[in-house]
Structures are given as structure tokens and as C-alpha cells.
CSV table of C-alpha atoms and ligand atoms in Angstrom, one decimal:
chain,number,residue,atom,x,y,z
A,1,MET,CA,83.0,80.7,126.5
A,2,LYS,CA,83.4,80.2,130.2
A,3,PHE,CA,87.3,79.3,130.8
A,4,GLU,CA,88.6,77.1,133.3
A,5,ASN,CA,92.1,77.6,134.7
A,6,THR,CA,93.6,74.2,134.4
A,7,LEU,CA,96.0,72.2,131.8
A,8,ALA,CA,93.3,69.7,131.4
A,9,PHE,CA,90.8,72.5,130.1
A,10,ALA,CA,93.6,73.9,127.8
A,11,ARG,CA,94.2,70.2,126.5
A,12,ASN,CA,90.4,69.8,125.8
A,13,LEU,CA,90.3,73.1,123.7
A,14,ASP,CA,93.5,71.9,121.9
A,15,ILE,CA,91.7,68.3,121.0
A,16,SER,CA,88.7,70.1,119.9
A,17,ASP,CA,90.3,72.7,117.8
A,18,PRO,CA,89.4,72.4,114.1
A,19,LEU,CA,92.3,74.3,113.0
A,20,LYS,CA,94.7,71.9,115.0
A,21,HIS,CA,96.4,70.4,111.9
A,22,PHE,CA,97.8,73.6,110.7
A,23,ARG,CA,100.5,73.9,113.4
A,24,GLN,CA,102.2,71.0,111.6
A,25,LYS,CA,102.7,73.1,108.5
A,26,PHE,CA,105.3,75.3,110.2
A,27,HIS,CA,108.6,75.0,111.5
A,28,LEU,CA,108.5,75.5,115.4
A,29,PRO,CA,111.8,77.3,116.7
A,30,LYS,CA,113.5,75.5,119.5
A,31,VAL,CA,115.4,76.9,122.6
A,32,ASN,CA,118.1,74.7,124.0
A,33,GLY,CA,116.6,71.8,122.0
A,34,LYS,CA,113.4,72.3,123.5
A,35,LEU,CA,110.2,73.6,121.4
A,36,ALA,CA,110.1,77.4,122.2
A,37,LEU,CA,106.8,79.1,123.5
A,38,TYR,CA,106.7,81.5,120.2
A,39,PHE,CA,104.4,84.2,120.8
A,40,THR,CA,106.0,86.6,118.4
A,41,GLY,CA,104.0,85.9,115.2
A,42,ASN,CA,103.1,89.7,115.3
A,43,SER,CA,106.7,90.4,114.7
A,44,LEU,CA,107.7,87.8,112.7
A,45,GLY,CA,105.6,84.9,111.7
A,46,LEU,CA,107.0,81.4,111.5
A,47,GLN,CA,108.2,79.6,108.3
A,48,PRO,CA,105.7,77.4,106.5
A,49,LYS,CA,107.2,74.0,105.5
A,50,THR,CA,106.2,74.6,101.9
A,51,THR,CA,108.3,78.1,101.7
A,52,LYS,CA,111.1,76.3,100.6
A,53,SER,CA,109.8,74.1,97.8
A,54,PHE,CA,108.0,77.4,96.3
A,55,ILE,CA,111.4,79.4,96.3
A,56,ASN,CA,113.2,76.1,95.0
A,57,GLN,CA,110.7,76.1,91.9
A,58,GLU,CA,111.8,79.6,91.1
A,59,LEU,CA,115.4,78.7,91.6
A,60,ALA,CA,115.0,75.6,89.2
A,61,ASP,CA,113.3,77.7,86.6
A,62,TRP,CA,115.8,80.3,86.7
A,63,ALA,CA,118.5,77.6,86.5
A,64,ALA,CA,116.8,76.0,83.5
A,65,LEU,CA,115.4,78.9,81.6
A,66,GLY,CA,117.2,82.0,82.5
A,67,VAL,CA,115.4,84.9,81.2
A,68,GLU,CA,113.0,82.8,79.2
A,69,GLY,CA,111.4,82.3,83.1
A,70,HIS,CA,109.7,85.3,82.8
A,71,PHE,CA,107.2,83.7,80.1
A,72,HIS,CA,107.8,80.0,80.6
A,73,ALA,CA,108.4,79.4,84.3
A,74,LYS,CA,105.7,77.4,86.1
A,75,ARG,CA,104.5,80.7,87.6
A,76,PRO,CA,105.8,83.0,85.0
A,77,TRP,CA,107.7,86.0,86.5
A,78,LEU,CA,106.1,88.6,84.2
A,79,HIS,CA,102.7,87.9,86.0
A,80,TYR,CA,103.9,87.3,89.7
A,81,HIS,CA,102.2,90.1,91.2
A,82,LYS,CA,98.9,88.8,90.0
A,83,PHE,CA,99.2,85.2,91.7
A,84,SER,CA,98.7,86.8,95.2
A,85,LYS,CA,95.6,88.8,94.4
A,86,LYS,CA,92.8,86.4,95.2
A,87,VAL,CA,93.8,85.6,98.8
A,88,LEU,CA,95.3,89.2,99.3
A,89,ALA,CA,91.8,90.5,98.2
A,90,ALA,CA,90.0,87.9,100.7
A,91,LEU,CA,92.1,88.9,103.6
A,92,VAL,CA,91.6,92.7,103.3
A,93,GLY,CA,88.1,92.6,101.9
A,94,ALA,CA,88.7,94.0,98.6
A,95,LYS,CA,88.5,93.4,94.8
A,96,SER,CA,91.4,92.0,93.1
A,97,MET,CA,92.1,95.0,91.0
A,98,GLU,CA,92.3,97.0,94.4
A,99,VAL,CA,95.3,95.1,95.9
A,100,VAL,CA,98.8,94.4,94.8
A,101,ALA,CA,101.9,92.9,96.2
A,102,MET,CA,104.8,95.2,95.9
A,103,ASN,CA,107.6,97.0,97.6
A,104,GLN,CA,108.0,97.5,101.4
A,105,LEU,CA,105.6,98.8,103.7
A,106,THR,CA,107.2,102.3,104.3
A,107,VAL,CA,107.8,102.6,100.5
A,108,ASN,CA,104.2,101.9,99.8
A,109,LEU,CA,103.3,104.3,102.5
A,110,HIS,CA,105.0,107.1,100.8
A,111,LEU,CA,103.7,106.2,97.5
A,112,MET,CA,100.1,106.4,98.9
A,113,MET,CA,100.8,109.6,100.5
A,114,THR,CA,102.1,111.0,97.5
A,115,SER,CA,98.6,110.3,95.8
A,116,PHE,CA,96.5,110.9,99.0
A,117,TYR,CA,98.0,113.6,100.9
A,118,ARG,CA,97.8,116.8,98.6
A,119,PRO,CA,97.6,119.6,100.9
A,120,THR,CA,96.3,123.0,100.1
A,121,SER,CA,96.7,126.2,102.0
A,122,THR,CA,93.9,125.8,104.3
A,123,ARG,CA,93.5,121.8,104.2
A,124,TYR,CA,96.9,120.4,105.0
A,125,LYS,CA,96.9,118.5,108.3
A,126,ILE,CA,97.3,114.6,108.9
A,127,LEU,CA,95.6,113.2,111.9
A,128,THR,CA,96.8,110.0,113.4
A,129,GLU,CA,97.1,108.3,116.9
A,130,SER,CA,99.9,109.3,119.0
A,131,GLY,CA,102.8,106.7,119.3
A,132,ALA,CA,102.3,105.4,115.6
A,133,PHE,CA,105.2,103.0,114.5
A,134,SER,CA,108.4,105.0,114.0
A,135,SER,CA,108.6,104.6,110.3
A,136,ASP,CA,105.2,106.0,109.8
A,137,GLN,CA,105.9,108.7,112.1
A,138,TYR,CA,109.2,109.6,109.8
A,139,ALA,CA,106.9,109.1,106.7
A,140,PHE,CA,104.7,111.7,108.1
A,141,GLU,CA,107.2,114.1,109.1
A,142,SER,CA,109.1,114.0,105.8
A,143,GLN,CA,105.7,114.1,103.6
A,144,LEU,CA,104.8,117.2,105.7
A,145,LYS,CA,108.5,118.7,105.1
A,146,LEU,CA,108.2,117.7,101.3
A,147,HIS,CA,105.2,120.2,101.2
A,148,LYS,CA,107.0,122.8,103.2
A,149,ILE,CA,104.7,122.4,106.2
A,150,ASN,CA,106.1,122.2,109.7
A,151,PRO,CA,105.3,119.1,111.4
A,152,ASP,CA,104.5,120.8,114.8
A,153,ASP,CA,101.7,122.4,112.9
A,154,GLY,CA,100.6,120.0,110.5
A,155,LEU,CA,100.4,116.8,112.4
A,156,ILE,CA,97.7,115.9,114.7
A,157,GLU,CA,98.5,113.1,117.1
A,158,LEU,CA,95.6,111.8,119.1
A,159,LYS,CA,96.4,110.7,122.9
A,160,PRO,CA,94.4,108.4,125.0
A,161,ARG,CA,92.6,110.3,127.9
A,162,GLN,CA,94.6,110.6,131.2
A,163,GLY,CA,94.9,107.3,133.0
A,164,GLU,CA,93.9,105.4,129.9
A,165,TYR,CA,95.8,103.4,127.2
A,166,THR,CA,93.7,103.1,124.3
A,167,LEU,CA,91.8,105.6,122.5
A,168,ARG,CA,87.9,106.0,122.5
A,169,THR,CA,86.3,105.7,119.2
A,170,ALA,CA,84.0,108.8,120.3
A,171,ASP,CA,87.1,110.8,120.8
A,172,ILE,CA,88.5,110.1,117.5
A,173,LEU,CA,85.6,111.0,115.6
A,174,LYS,CA,85.2,114.1,117.7
A,175,ALA,CA,88.8,115.1,117.0
A,176,ILE,CA,88.1,114.5,113.1
A,177,GLU,CA,84.9,116.8,113.2
A,178,GLU,CA,86.7,119.5,115.4
A,179,ASN,CA,89.3,119.5,112.7
A,180,ARG,CA,87.1,119.3,109.6
A,181,ASN,CA,88.3,122.5,107.7
A,182,GLU,CA,91.9,121.7,108.0
A,183,VAL,CA,92.3,117.8,107.9
A,184,ALA,CA,93.6,116.5,104.5
A,185,LEU,CA,94.4,113.1,105.6
A,186,ILE,CA,93.7,110.5,108.4
A,187,ILE,CA,95.7,107.6,108.9
A,188,PHE,CA,95.7,105.0,111.6
A,189,GLY,CA,97.4,101.6,112.3
A,190,ALA,CA,94.5,99.6,111.9
A,191,VAL,CA,95.6,97.2,114.9
A,192,GLN,CA,97.8,99.5,117.1
A,193,TYR,CA,101.4,98.0,117.0
A,194,TYR,CA,102.2,98.9,120.9
A,195,SER,CA,98.6,98.7,122.6
A,196,GLY,CA,97.1,96.4,120.2
A,197,GLN,CA,94.1,98.3,119.8
A,198,PHE,CA,91.8,97.3,116.8
A,199,PHE,CA,90.7,100.7,115.8
A,200,ASP,CA,86.8,101.0,114.1
A,201,ILE,CA,87.9,101.5,110.4
A,202,LYS,CA,84.4,102.0,109.3
A,203,ALA,CA,83.4,104.8,112.1
A,204,ILE,CA,86.9,106.4,111.3
A,205,THR,CA,86.6,106.4,107.6
A,206,ASP,CA,83.0,107.6,107.8
A,207,ALA,CA,84.0,110.5,109.5
A,208,GLY,CA,87.1,111.3,107.6
A,209,HIS,CA,85.0,111.4,104.4
A,210,ARG,CA,82.2,113.6,106.1
A,211,ALA,CA,85.3,116.0,106.9
A,212,GLY,CA,86.5,116.1,103.5
A,213,ALA,CA,89.5,114.1,104.0
A,214,TYR,CA,91.1,110.8,102.6
A,215,VAL,CA,91.5,107.8,105.0
A,216,GLY,CA,94.2,105.4,104.9
A,217,PHE,CA,95.2,102.5,107.2
A,218,ASP,CA,98.7,100.8,108.1
A,219,LEU,CA,97.6,97.0,108.4
A,220,ALA,CA,101.0,95.8,109.3
A,221,HIS,CA,99.6,94.3,112.4
A,222,ALA,CA,96.0,93.6,110.9
A,223,ILE,CA,96.4,91.5,108.1
A,224,GLY,CA,96.1,88.0,108.4
A,225,ASN,CA,95.2,88.7,112.1
A,226,VAL,CA,91.7,90.2,111.9
A,227,PRO,CA,89.2,90.3,109.0
A,228,LEU,CA,89.1,93.3,107.1
A,229,SER,CA,86.3,94.9,105.0
A,230,LEU,CA,88.3,97.8,103.1
A,231,HIS,CA,86.2,98.0,99.9
A,232,SER,CA,82.6,98.1,101.6
A,233,HIS,CA,84.0,100.4,104.5
A,234,GLN,CA,85.1,102.8,101.7
A,235,VAL,CA,88.7,103.0,102.9
A,236,ASP,CA,90.7,105.0,100.3
A,237,PHE,CA,94.1,103.3,100.8
A,238,ALA,CA,96.0,100.8,102.9
A,239,VAL,CA,99.5,99.3,103.0
A,240,TRP,CA,100.9,96.4,104.7
A,241,CYS,CA,104.1,94.0,105.2
A,242,SER,CA,103.9,90.2,105.0
A,243,TYR,CA,106.4,89.1,107.5
A,244,LYS,CA,104.3,89.4,110.6
A,245,TYR,CA,101.0,87.6,110.5
A,246,LEU,CA,101.4,86.8,106.8
A,247,ASN,CA,104.5,84.3,107.6
A,248,SER,CA,106.3,85.3,104.4
A,249,GLY,CA,109.8,85.9,105.6
A,250,PRO,CA,111.9,88.8,106.9
A,251,GLY,CA,111.8,91.6,104.6
A,252,GLY,CA,109.2,89.8,102.3
A,253,VAL,CA,107.3,91.6,99.6
A,254,ALA,CA,104.5,94.0,101.1
A,255,GLY,CA,101.1,95.2,99.5
A,256,ALA,CA,98.9,98.0,99.1
A,257,PHE,CA,95.1,98.6,98.6
A,258,VAL,CA,93.6,101.8,96.6
A,259,HIS,CA,89.9,101.8,96.7
A,260,GLU,CA,88.0,101.2,93.1
A,261,ASN,CA,86.7,104.7,93.7
A,262,HIS,CA,90.3,106.0,93.0
A,263,ALA,CA,92.2,103.1,91.4
A,264,ASN,CA,91.0,103.8,87.8
A,265,ASN,CA,91.6,107.5,87.9
A,266,PRO,CA,94.8,108.0,85.9
A,267,ASN,CA,94.6,111.8,87.0
A,268,LEU,CA,95.2,111.0,90.6
A,269,PHE,CA,99.2,112.0,91.0
A,270,ARG,CA,101.6,109.2,91.6
A,271,LEU,CA,105.3,108.3,91.3
A,272,ALA,CA,105.4,106.1,88.4
A,273,GLY,CA,107.8,103.4,87.2
A,274,TRP,CA,107.5,101.0,84.2
A,275,TRP,CA,106.0,98.2,86.0
A,276,GLY,CA,102.7,100.3,86.7
A,277,TYR,CA,102.6,101.1,83.0
A,278,ARG,CA,99.6,99.9,80.6
A,279,GLU,CA,100.4,96.1,80.2
A,280,LYS,CA,100.0,95.8,76.5
A,281,ASP,CA,102.6,98.0,75.4
A,282,ARG,CA,104.9,98.3,78.4
A,283,PHE,CA,107.7,96.9,76.4
A,284,GLN,CA,107.4,99.6,73.9
A,285,MET,CA,109.2,102.0,76.3
A,286,LYS,CA,107.6,104.9,75.3
A,287,LYS,CA,107.4,108.4,76.7
A,288,GLY,CA,104.5,109.7,78.7
A,289,PHE,CA,103.0,107.4,81.4
A,290,ILE,CA,99.7,105.6,81.2
A,291,PRO,CA,98.9,103.6,84.3
A,292,ILE,CA,97.6,100.1,84.3
A,293,PRO,CA,94.0,100.4,85.6
A,294,GLY,CA,93.6,99.4,89.3
A,295,VAL,CA,96.3,99.5,92.0
A,296,ASP,CA,98.6,97.9,89.8
A,297,GLY,CA,99.2,101.1,88.2
A,298,TRP,CA,101.0,102.3,91.3
A,299,GLN,CA,103.8,99.4,90.9
A,300,LEU,CA,107.1,100.9,90.3
A,301,SER,CA,109.5,98.0,89.7
A,302,ASN,CA,109.6,94.4,88.5
A,303,PHE,CA,108.2,91.8,90.9
A,304,PRO,CA,110.8,90.4,93.5
A,305,VAL,CA,110.1,86.8,92.6
A,306,LEU,CA,112.0,84.9,95.3
A,307,SER,CA,110.5,86.8,98.2
A,308,GLY,CA,107.2,86.6,96.3
A,309,ALA,CA,107.3,82.9,96.2
A,310,ALA,CA,107.7,82.5,99.9
A,311,HIS,CA,104.4,84.8,100.0
A,312,LEU,CA,102.4,82.6,97.8
A,313,ALA,CA,103.5,79.5,100.0
A,314,SER,CA,102.0,81.2,103.0
A,315,LEU,CA,99.0,82.7,101.3
A,316,LYS,CA,97.9,79.1,100.3
A,317,ILE,CA,97.9,78.2,104.0
A,318,PHE,CA,95.5,81.6,104.6
A,319,GLU,CA,93.3,80.2,101.7
A,320,GLU,CA,92.8,76.8,103.2
A,321,ALA,CA,92.3,77.9,106.9
A,322,GLY,CA,90.2,81.2,106.0
A,323,ILE,CA,90.4,84.3,107.9
A,324,LYS,CA,87.0,83.9,109.5
A,325,ASN,CA,87.9,80.8,111.0
A,326,LEU,CA,91.4,81.9,112.2
A,327,ARG,CA,89.7,85.1,113.8
A,328,LYS,CA,87.1,82.7,115.7
A,329,LYS,CA,90.2,80.7,117.2
A,330,SER,CA,92.2,83.8,117.6
A,331,GLU,CA,89.5,85.3,119.9
A,332,LEU,CA,89.3,82.2,122.0
A,333,LEU,CA,93.2,82.0,122.3
A,334,THR,CA,93.5,85.6,123.3
A,335,GLY,CA,90.5,85.5,125.6
A,336,PHE,CA,92.1,82.4,127.3
A,337,LEU,CA,95.2,84.1,127.6
A,338,GLU,CA,93.5,87.2,129.4
A,339,HIS,CA,91.7,85.0,131.8
A,340,LEU,CA,94.8,83.1,132.9
A,341,LEU,CA,96.6,86.5,133.4
A,342,LYS,CA,93.8,87.9,135.3
A,343,SER,CA,93.5,84.8,137.5
A,344,ILE,CA,97.1,85.5,138.8
A,345,GLU,CA,96.8,86.5,142.5
A,346,HIS,CA,97.0,90.2,143.0
A,347,TYR,CA,97.9,90.5,139.3
A,348,SER,CA,97.3,94.3,139.4
A,349,GLU,CA,100.1,94.9,141.7
A,350,TYR,CA,102.4,93.5,139.0
A,351,PHE,CA,100.8,94.5,135.6
A,352,THR,CA,98.2,96.0,133.7
A,353,ILE,CA,96.8,94.8,130.4
A,354,ILE,CA,96.7,97.7,128.3
A,355,THR,CA,95.1,96.0,125.2
A,356,ASN,CA,91.4,96.5,125.0
A,357,SER,CA,89.7,93.9,126.9
A,358,ASN,CA,86.5,94.1,124.5
A,359,SER,CA,87.6,91.0,121.8
A,360,ARG,CA,86.1,93.2,118.9
A,361,GLU,CA,88.8,96.0,119.6
A,362,ARG,CA,91.8,93.8,119.6
A,363,GLY,CA,93.4,91.2,117.5
A,364,SER,CA,95.8,88.2,118.8
A,365,GLN,CA,97.9,90.5,120.9
A,366,LEU,CA,97.9,91.4,124.6
A,367,SER,CA,100.2,94.2,125.6
A,368,ILE,CA,101.2,93.7,129.2
A,369,LEU,CA,102.4,97.1,131.0
A,370,MET,CA,104.8,95.9,133.7
A,371,LYS,CA,104.6,97.9,137.0
A,372,LYS,CA,107.8,96.6,138.4
A,373,ASP,CA,110.7,94.7,137.2
A,374,GLY,CA,109.7,94.4,133.7
A,375,LYS,CA,112.8,93.6,132.0
A,376,LYS,CA,113.8,91.3,134.8
A,377,VAL,CA,110.6,89.3,134.3
A,378,PHE,CA,111.1,89.2,130.5
A,379,ASN,CA,114.7,88.0,130.8
A,380,SER,CA,113.6,85.1,132.8
A,381,LEU,CA,110.9,84.3,130.3
A,382,THR,CA,113.4,84.3,127.5
A,383,LYS,CA,115.5,81.8,129.8
A,384,LYS,CA,112.7,79.5,130.2
A,385,GLY,CA,112.2,79.4,126.3
A,386,VAL,CA,109.5,81.9,125.7
A,387,ILE,CA,109.8,84.0,122.7
A,388,ALA,CA,107.8,87.2,123.3
A,389,ASP,CA,108.6,91.0,122.6
A,390,TRP,CA,109.9,93.5,124.9
A,391,ARG,CA,108.9,97.1,124.1
A,392,GLU,CA,110.5,100.0,126.1
A,393,PRO,CA,110.1,101.2,128.5
A,394,ASP,CA,107.7,98.6,130.1
A,395,VAL,CA,105.7,96.4,127.8
A,396,ILE,CA,105.7,92.8,127.1
A,397,ARG,CA,103.7,92.1,123.8
A,398,VAL,CA,102.4,88.5,123.5
A,399,ALA,CA,100.6,87.3,120.5
A,400,PRO,CA,99.2,83.7,120.4
A,401,VAL,CA,98.7,83.1,116.7
A,402,PRO,CA,95.7,80.7,115.9
A,403,LEU,CA,97.6,79.1,112.9
A,404,TYR,CA,100.4,77.7,115.0
A,405,ASN,CA,99.9,78.3,118.8
A,406,THR,CA,98.0,76.0,121.0
A,407,TYR,CA,95.9,76.7,124.2
A,408,GLN,CA,98.4,74.4,126.3
A,409,GLU,CA,101.1,76.7,124.9
A,410,VAL,CA,99.0,79.9,126.5
A,411,PHE,CA,98.6,78.1,129.8
A,412,GLN,CA,102.2,77.1,129.9
A,413,PHE,CA,103.4,80.8,129.2
A,414,VAL,CA,101.0,82.1,132.0
A,415,ASP,CA,102.5,79.3,134.3
A,416,ILE,CA,105.9,80.6,133.6
A,417,PHE,CA,105.0,84.3,133.8
A,418,ARG,CA,103.6,83.7,137.2
A,419,ASN,CA,106.6,82.2,138.7
A,420,ALA,CA,108.7,84.8,137.1
A,421,LEU,CA,106.6,87.7,138.8
A,422,ILE,CA,106.7,86.1,142.4
A,423,LYS,CA,110.6,85.2,142.2
B,501,PLP,C1,103.0,99.5,112.1
B,501,PLP,C2,104.2,99.3,111.5
B,501,PLP,N1,104.5,100.2,110.3
B,501,PLP,C3,105.7,100.2,109.7
B,501,PLP,C4,106.5,99.2,109.8
B,501,PLP,C5,107.7,99.2,109.0
B,501,PLP,O1,107.8,98.2,107.9
B,501,PLP,P1,108.9,98.3,106.9
B,501,PLP,O2,110.3,97.9,107.5
B,501,PLP,O3,108.6,96.9,106.1
B,501,PLP,O4,108.7,99.2,106.1
B,501,PLP,C6,106.5,98.3,110.8
B,501,PLP,C7,107.3,97.2,111.2
B,501,PLP,O5,107.3,96.5,112.0
B,501,PLP,C8,105.2,98.3,111.7
B,501,PLP,O6,104.8,97.4,112.5
């Protein structure tokens, strides 16, 4: 689309937006009594108006039924992890038996690494992007140490080329090939949290498998943001959280994917708990763990129903909107943001957009690297009612989310940003 740099153009895009009615399904935060310009759905998604009634249903069933709610609640708690499967499977491109809502992201990462990081004396390295999210780095470091491997030796972190901010796919594939005899596990943030780069999942997975490694992805910034095809791309495992694009509330229940190729293999080592035990005789409390087939066999504990209720409220909205439709709008919204930012006079004196300019290589987020006065500019945005995200030392992350952000908001944001630069 050829974008124009006017409020009237933005207004027309909003009027013809087929997803515009979804905005009214969310509570929109205010600053000083006025609607905020909320561009932080990549950090904490907004609350659907239906969340309260979903949680209230469980509170009412708990009050009325006590423990019997496990069987007789409107959504019986015993089966709660099953209610999100259909939508989660659609979001990540998987079969239902390959996805499950459980735990928190970092917990799931450790569970998956326990199964898929099985180093030997020769094949023991983990290959990842440099600057992965801190929690992932700590997980990699501690998993290496668990196997008595020095992280300085066992961890390969790929850096962008000198003067570049994102990784070239060709360089990733070359690094995998160069380490083909030693690499045990390849793991990337599918959408990189800092740069916003959307990696080529299929190319990385194929190269990893050719090298004889398992391949997994952290989908924290990808699920609900970009369409995914984990099953057909043969990804071995993935983990995600639900509080960002999935709008399921702070600390909401996370999720995991294990490919069918592995999910029915009871011999694949895992840390086990009773909720992953064969369903029909789970309550016989017998010795000797027998997993449920599918990723459900990685569950440890009984399901967190209250946060799961919030999750279902939000997933219902995704089911109505459809991830492909959301992606279409997201590419336009982010493209419009990029166009307006690059229309600022002499913009390159003030900032560089480090996120990929090819829309297939990014999601909803643009990361703006500030060349001067970054924190000052960010603080002045905050004063004007913009809720964006500051990442030390010099990056402002802005994420226009297609479910609730508008083209006019993008226009207003860039107007405020431009004024903040020039001051
Ligand atoms: C890419 C990424 N990985 C991991 C985490 C940690 O998630 P949790 O605290 O849910 O384990 C986050 C949190 O923002 C994240 O963005």
C-alpha cells in the first residue's frame, strides 16, 4: 500500500478496517483522564472486557460446588487444559495433541530442555542468538552447568555482522553447518524481543536437523503476533507466555508445543508429575510414571483454573478474529508506523529503526535505536500519554497491536515523537 502522511489518510484506514470492532472488546488504559496511546501489547496485552465474567464463572462454581467443581463446574476443572487446545493449535500451526497450556514460560523452557538437551561428550553445544532474553540465557547457562559443561565452551551466541542489528538467515545457517558435529540444541526467540526480528523458523529448523540437532523456539513475542506453522516446519518443541499478545493477564498461564514426532515417545526423558500421568488411572496413585500421549504428558501439576479462565476469554477473541486477518492488519499498521517515522525530516540524525524493514521478517514491533537524548525523548512521550517501552541502553520499542490499536493512534504517536525529538 502507498501510505500518505496525513491524519485524514489514517482516519480512512480506520474506517475501512475490517477488524475495527475488536477494539471495543478491550479495556483501554487512561493517563490523566485521557485515553493513553498504548503501544506495549508486546509486554503486557490489554484486558478483554469478557475476562472478568470468565473468572467470575470459576469463582461462582468454586463457591457453589467446592471440590465438586473438578467434575461439575460449567467448564470442569479436571479437563481445563483441554479447553484452550483448539485455539492454541491454530495460533502455532499444530495438532491439538502437540499443544498444552501449563506453568510459566521459563519453567516450560527448562522442562523442554530436560527432554531435548541431552548432551554427549562430543555433541553438547547450544546455539542461539546473542542477546537472548535474560531468563532464556539463565536457563541455557544453568542447563549447561547441570550437565557439568562450561557455558563459555557450550554456548554459541550468534551476533549480527559489524554495523548491523539483526542476523542474516544465511549467516545463521552457515554457523549451524560449521558446528554440525558439536551442536546438540538450536534455540531462538522466534521474534527477537529486543530487535523485533522474526527469524526464518523453517530454514533454521531444516538446517538444525541436517546437522543432527534438536530445534526449539521461544514464542513469547511470536504467539498471537505472527502466524506460525510449527507442525509442518517440523519444529521439535516451543514454549510461550500468554500475557503479551495473548492478553491473558500478568503472569497468565504459559504453554508448550512438542512435535508429534516426539510427543508419543514415552521413552523421551522428562521431569514428571501426576498431571502428565495416563489419564484413565491417574487417581490410582500407582508407582511408575506412564505419560499421557502427546505434550499433555509433560504436565506436572493440576491446572491454574483462575488464570486459565482469563486465557480462555482472550483466546475466544483470537478465534473470532483469526490470526491471518490480524497479521494482515498488523503488517499495515507497522508499515504505516515505519513510513511515518521515516518521513520525519533528517530522521537518521536522531534514530535508526533496528527492526527488519522487510515485513515478512518482523511482527508488530519496531525497535527505535535513539542516537541522542533517548531517555529524555522517552520520558517526554510518557508525559504526553504514550505508553511505550524503554530498553536500556538506548532503544524505544513500539508495538501497534492489530486487535486494539488504530491507524490514527499510530499517526498521533509519530506526531508526539517528532515534537519530542525537535525540542
Ligand atoms: C522472550 C522472553 N522469554 C522469556 C521470558 C520470561 O517469561 P516468564 O517470566 O513468563 O518465564 C520473557 C518475558 O518477558 C520473554 O520476553
